[in-house]
N, CA and C atoms as an extended XYZ file, in Angstrom:
288
Properties=species:S:1:pos:R:3:atomname:S:1:resname:S:1:resid:I:1 pbc="F F F"
N       124.185       96.497      114.559 N   MET     1
C       124.968       97.067      113.511 CA  MET     1
C       125.402       98.487      113.900 C   MET     1
N       126.527       98.860      113.371 N   LYS     2
C       127.069      100.169      113.665 CA  LYS     2
C       126.886      101.102      112.453 C   LYS     2
N       126.848      102.418      112.699 N   PRO     3
C       126.657      103.360      111.568 CA  PRO     3
C       127.909      103.493      110.709 C   PRO     3
N       127.740      104.065      109.548 N   ILE     4
C       128.822      104.260      108.586 CA  ILE     4
C       130.032      104.944      109.251 C   ILE     4
N       129.770      105.918      110.095 N   GLY     5
C       130.853      106.669      110.725 CA  GLY     5
C       131.753      105.825      111.593 C   GLY     5
N       131.254      104.692      112.081 N   TYR     6
C       132.112      103.772      112.882 CA  TYR     6
C       133.217      103.204      112.018 C   TYR     6
N       132.919      102.934      110.748 N   TYR     7
C       133.861      102.289      109.853 CA  TYR     7
C       134.664      103.255      108.982 C   TYR     7
N       134.216      104.504      108.913 N   THR     8
C       134.825      105.492      108.020 CA  THR     8
C       135.126      106.768      108.795 C   THR     8
N       135.601      107.775      108.087 N   ASN     9
C       135.865      109.053      108.679 CA  ASN     9
C       134.651      109.979      108.627 C   ASN     9
N       133.505      109.426      108.299 N   TYR    10
C       132.266      110.213      108.184 CA  TYR    10
C       131.753      110.629      109.571 C   TYR    10
N       131.405      111.893      109.697 N   THR    11
C       130.739      112.458      110.885 CA  THR    11
C       129.407      113.036      110.408 C   THR    11
N       128.317      112.726      111.106 N   PRO    12
C       127.025      113.289      110.690 CA  PRO    12
C       127.143      114.815      110.528 C   PRO    12
N       126.604      115.308      109.422 N   GLY    13
C       126.692      116.721      109.102 CA  GLY    13
C       127.734      116.986      108.031 C   GLY    13
N       128.699      116.045      107.842 N   ASP    14
C       129.649      116.186      106.748 CA  ASP    14
C       128.910      116.097      105.421 C   ASP    14
N       129.420      116.759      104.409 N   GLU    15
C       128.831      116.656      103.083 CA  GLU    15
C       129.656      115.706      102.253 C   GLU    15
N       129.087      115.146      101.210 N   GLY    16
C       129.808      114.279      100.306 CA  GLY    16
C       129.119      112.942      100.147 C   GLY    16
N       129.845      112.026       99.539 N   LEU    17
C       129.257      110.711       99.177 CA  LEU    17
C       128.762      109.961      100.397 C   LEU    17
N       129.539      109.885      101.495 N   LEU    18
C       129.098      109.111      102.657 CA  LEU    18
C       127.799      109.695      103.245 C   LEU    18
N       127.684      111.017      103.240 N   ASP    19
C       126.456      111.663      103.705 CA  ASP    19
C       125.295      111.301      102.800 C   ASP    19
N       125.512      111.314      101.487 N   GLU    20
C       124.460      110.972      100.545 CA  GLU    20
C       124.057      109.507      100.707 C   GLU    20
N       125.027      108.620      100.923 N   MET    21
C       124.733      107.211      101.130 CA  MET    21
C       123.900      107.010      102.392 C   MET    21
N       124.298      107.711      103.473 N   GLN    22
C       123.544      107.594      104.730 CA  GLN    22
C       122.123      108.090      104.559 C   GLN    22
N       121.988      109.199      103.857 N   SER    23
C       120.636      109.770      103.640 CA  SER    23
C       119.773      108.859      102.818 C   SER    23
N       120.355      108.228      101.817 N   ALA    24
C       119.594      107.386      100.915 CA  ALA    24
C       119.288      106.002      101.523 C   ALA    24
N       120.248      105.437      102.274 N   TRP    25
C       120.118      104.051      102.681 CA  TRP    25
C       120.151      103.815      104.170 C   TRP    25
N       120.229      104.891      104.951 N   GLY    26
C       120.245      104.747      106.407 CA  GLY    26
C       121.650      104.699      106.968 C   GLY    26
N       121.766      105.013      108.246 N   ALA    27
C       123.062      105.121      108.908 CA  ALA    27
C       123.832      103.801      108.881 C   ALA    27
N       123.097      102.648      108.832 N   GLN    28
C       123.769      101.357      108.804 CA  GLN    28
C       123.598      100.682      107.453 C   GLN    28
N       123.238      101.496      106.453 N   LEU    29
C       122.981      100.973      105.107 CA  LEU    29
C       121.888       99.922      105.072 C   LEU    29
N       120.975      100.026      106.031 N   GLN    30
C       119.973       99.010      106.215 CA  GLN    30
C       118.942       98.976      105.095 C   GLN    30
N       118.866      100.029      104.290 N   GLU    31
C       117.898      100.034      103.187 CA  GLU    31
C       118.390       99.326      101.937 C   GLU    31
N       119.666       98.909      101.958 N   LEU    32
C       120.211       98.148      100.848 CA  LEU    32
C       119.851       96.687      101.033 C   LEU    32
N       119.688       95.962       99.924 N   ASN    33
C       119.498       94.502      100.046 CA  ASN    33
C       120.863       93.818       99.894 C   ASN    33
N       120.940       92.546      100.111 N   ASN    34
C       122.234       91.871      100.087 CA  ASN    34
C       122.850       91.859       98.704 C   ASN    34
N       122.048       91.863       97.650 N   ILE    35
C       122.615       91.929       96.304 CA  ILE    35
C       123.347       93.254       96.134 C   ILE    35
N       122.722       94.355       96.576 N   ASP    36
C       123.377       95.675       96.504 CA  ASP    36
C       124.658       95.685       97.303 C   ASP    36
N       124.639       95.146       98.521 N   ARG    37
C       125.789       95.137       99.393 CA  ARG    37
C       126.935       94.340       98.791 C   ARG    37
N       126.642       93.135       98.325 N   LEU    38
C       127.690       92.274       97.739 CA  LEU    38
C       128.260       92.901       96.473 C   LEU    38
N       127.414       93.525       95.652 N   TRP    39
C       127.900       94.155       94.460 CA  TRP    39
C       128.831       95.292       94.818 C   TRP    39
N       128.472       96.096       95.845 N   MET    40
C       129.350       97.161       96.256 CA  MET    40
C       130.683       96.641       96.809 C   MET    40
N       130.629       95.560       97.572 N   ILE    41
C       131.856       94.935       98.078 CA  ILE    41
C       132.753       94.522       96.898 C   ILE    41
N       132.144       93.859       95.924 N   TYR    42
C       132.847       93.388       94.766 CA  TYR    42
C       133.529       94.526       94.018 C   TYR    42
N       132.755       95.599       93.741 N   LYS    43
C       133.287       96.725       92.970 CA  LYS    43
C       134.341       97.518       93.741 C   LYS    43
N       134.091       97.716       95.024 N   LEU    44
C       135.089       98.434       95.856 CA  LEU    44
C       136.407       97.650       95.946 C   LEU    44
N       136.282       96.326       96.117 N   ALA    45
C       137.477       95.487       96.184 CA  ALA    45
C       138.196       95.472       94.839 C   ALA    45
N       137.431       95.441       93.760 N   GLU    46
C       138.009       95.488       92.407 CA  GLU    46
C       138.820       96.774       92.207 C   GLU    46
N       138.262       97.899       92.647 N   GLU    47
C       138.974       99.172       92.543 CA  GLU    47
C       140.239       99.200       93.389 C   GLU    47
N       140.147       98.689       94.612 N   LEU    48
C       141.311       98.663       95.478 CA  LEU    48
C       142.422       97.747       94.887 C   LEU    48
N       141.997       96.622       94.315 N   CYS    49
C       142.980       95.720       93.730 CA  CYS    49
C       143.625       96.311       92.489 C   CYS    49
N       142.883       97.126       91.760 N   ALA    50
C       143.428       97.787       90.562 CA  ALA    50
C       144.609       98.666       90.914 C   ALA    50
N       144.618       99.223       92.126 N   GLU    51
C       145.731      100.049       92.559 CA  GLU    51
C       147.042       99.263       92.628 C   GLU    51
N       146.925       97.962       92.841 N   PHE    52
C       148.106       97.107       92.997 CA  PHE    52
C       148.346       96.221       91.792 C   PHE    52
N       147.447       96.290       90.811 N   GLU    53
C       147.460       95.340       89.680 CA  GLU    53
C       148.794       95.315       88.947 C   GLU    53
N       149.356       96.477       88.663 N   GLU    54
C       150.584       96.502       87.907 CA  GLU    54
C       151.705       95.772       88.601 C   GLU    54
N       151.743       95.868       89.933 N   ALA    55
C       152.815       95.242       90.693 CA  ALA    55
C       152.524       93.769       91.021 C   ALA    55
N       151.257       93.369       90.908 N   LEU    56
C       150.867       92.002       91.305 CA  LEU    56
C       151.081       91.004       90.190 C   LEU    56
N       151.747       89.961       90.533 N   GLU    57
C       151.915       88.818       89.614 CA  GLU    57
C       151.367       87.599       90.380 C   GLU    57
N       150.756       86.697       89.672 N   ILE    58
C       150.187       85.510       90.333 CA  ILE    58
C       151.292       84.759       91.106 C   ILE    58
N       152.532       84.844       90.653 N   GLU    59
C       153.642       84.171       91.337 CA  GLU    59
C       153.921       84.818       92.677 C   GLU    59
N       153.458       86.080       92.864 N   ASP    60
C       153.708       86.789       94.133 CA  ASP    60
C       152.782       86.346       95.238 C   ASP    60
N       151.686       85.641       94.899 N   LEU    61
C       150.735       85.206       95.925 CA  LEU    61
C       151.388       84.148       96.831 C   LEU    61
N       151.015       84.173       98.091 N   THR    62
C       151.489       83.144       99.028 CA  THR    62
C       150.977       81.791       98.543 C   THR    62
N       151.804       80.789       98.701 N   GLU    63
C       151.450       79.462       98.230 CA  GLU    63
C       150.126       79.015       98.825 C   GLU    63
N       149.231       78.550       97.983 N   GLY    64
C       147.941       78.016       98.418 CA  GLY    64
C       146.798       79.024       98.366 C   GLY    64
N       147.089       80.307       98.213 N   VAL    65
C       146.016       81.313       98.240 CA  VAL    65
C       145.073       81.153       97.043 C   VAL    65
N       145.636       80.996       95.862 N   GLU    66
C       144.781       80.865       94.676 CA  GLU    66
C       143.914       79.625       94.799 C   GLU    66
N       144.469       78.499       95.215 N   GLU    67
C       143.707       77.268       95.368 CA  GLU    67
C       142.602       77.419       96.412 C   GLU    67
N       142.903       78.083       97.531 N   ALA    68
C       141.898       78.275       98.563 CA  ALA    68
C       140.723       79.057       98.044 C   ALA    68
N       140.979       80.105       97.280 N   VAL    69
C       139.873       80.917       96.723 CA  VAL    69
C       139.052       80.082       95.753 C   VAL    69
N       139.758       79.320       94.917 N   GLU    70
C       139.042       78.476       93.944 CA  GLU    70
C       138.164       77.449       94.615 C   GLU    70
N       138.631       76.883       95.728 N   ARG    71
C       137.874       75.855       96.451 CA  ARG    71
C       136.790       76.419       97.335 C   ARG    71
N       136.909       77.676       97.735 N   SER    72
C       136.005       78.251       98.727 CA  SER    72
C       134.540       78.219       98.332 C   SER    72
N       134.221       78.439       97.056 N   ASN    73
C       132.831       78.495       96.632 CA  ASN    73
C       132.154       77.121       96.813 C   ASN    73
N       132.867       76.050       96.533 N   SER    74
C       132.265       74.738       96.635 CA  SER    74
C       132.392       74.085       98.022 C   SER    74
N       133.378       74.549       98.824 N   GLU    75
C       133.622       73.895      100.106 CA  GLU    75
C       133.185       74.695      101.331 C   GLU    75
N       132.950       75.979      101.163 N   LEU    76
C       132.581       76.798      102.308 CA  LEU    76
C       131.147       77.283      102.216 C   LEU    76
N       130.460       77.316      103.332 N   GLN    77
C       129.102       77.858      103.349 CA  GLN    77
C       129.181       79.383      103.168 C   GLN    77
N       128.059       79.957      102.759 N   GLN    78
C       128.016       81.382      102.529 CA  GLN    78
C       128.431       82.157      103.785 C   GLN    78
N       127.967       81.727      104.963 N   SER    79
C       128.358       82.449      106.199 CA  SER    79
C       129.857       82.399      106.450 C   SER    79
N       130.491       81.286      106.084 N   ASP    80
C       131.933       81.165      106.262 CA  ASP    80
C       132.681       82.052      105.285 C   ASP    80
N       132.185       82.139      104.043 N   ARG    81
C       132.805       83.001      103.055 CA  ARG    81
C       132.674       84.481      103.452 C   ARG    81
N       131.531       84.865      103.970 N   LEU    82
C       131.333       86.240      104.449 CA  LEU    82
C       132.237       86.513      105.669 C   LEU    82
N       132.356       85.541      106.562 N   GLY    83
C       133.240       85.691      107.708 CA  GLY    83
C       134.703       85.832      107.274 C   GLY    83
N       135.075       85.061      106.245 N   LEU    84
C       136.431       85.142      105.727 CA  LEU    84
C       136.672       86.538      105.115 C   LEU    84
N       135.719       87.065      104.386 N   ILE    85
C       135.842       88.414      103.834 CA  ILE    85
C       136.013       89.402      104.965 C   ILE    85
N       135.232       89.283      106.010 N   GLU    86
C       135.329       90.208      107.164 CA  GLU    86
C       136.709       90.119      107.807 C   GLU    86
N       137.191       88.888      108.006 N   ALA    87
C       138.506       88.729      108.621 CA  ALA    87
C       139.617       89.313      107.758 C   ALA    87
N       139.531       89.079      106.458 N   LEU    88
C       140.549       89.610      105.546 CA  LEU    88
C       140.517       91.128      105.484 C   LEU    88
N       139.330       91.701      105.452 N   VAL    89
C       139.196       93.174      105.421 CA  VAL    89
C       139.793       93.782      106.692 C   VAL    89
N       139.522       93.152      107.833 N   ASN    90
C       140.076       93.669      109.087 CA  ASN    90
C       141.589       93.585      109.084 C   ASN    90
N       142.146       92.528      108.511 N   GLN    91
C       143.600       92.407      108.465 CA  GLN    91
C       144.192       93.495      107.560 C   GLN    91
N       143.585       93.733      106.430 N   VAL    92
C       144.094       94.749      105.509 CA  VAL    92
C       143.962       96.121      106.139 C   VAL    92
N       142.811       96.361      106.761 N   LYS    93
C       142.538       97.681      107.355 CA  LYS    93
C       143.526       97.996      108.474 C   LYS    93
N       143.938       97.004      109.245 N   HIS    94
C       144.793       97.253      110.398 CA  HIS    94
C       146.265       96.938      110.171 C   HIS    94
N       146.634       96.605      108.942 N   SER    95
C       148.055       96.376      108.637 CA  SER    95
C       148.687       97.654      108.066 C   SER    95
N       149.951       97.724      108.130 N   LYS    96
C       150.632       98.890      107.598 CA  LYS    96
C       151.330       98.599      106.314 C   LYS    96
């Protein structure tokens, strides 16, 4: 696992939330359990989506996206759903 600074603009010695998180839970957030991690993913994604909520209409989604999400819980294993989240996050992070 890589430290928080690999994924963010955090540099050890910086002050602020990321420094507090590293101090509390370790450089790789290793002191958090999976419930904490998944809840944070959920809430952070919810906040990011809220930024686009006014402009987003369900009709704007690419065909099949809504159905894929609805089916994913029953048809995909947990590891596949986590891998899909990782792939989607990387696409969003690296797109303009």
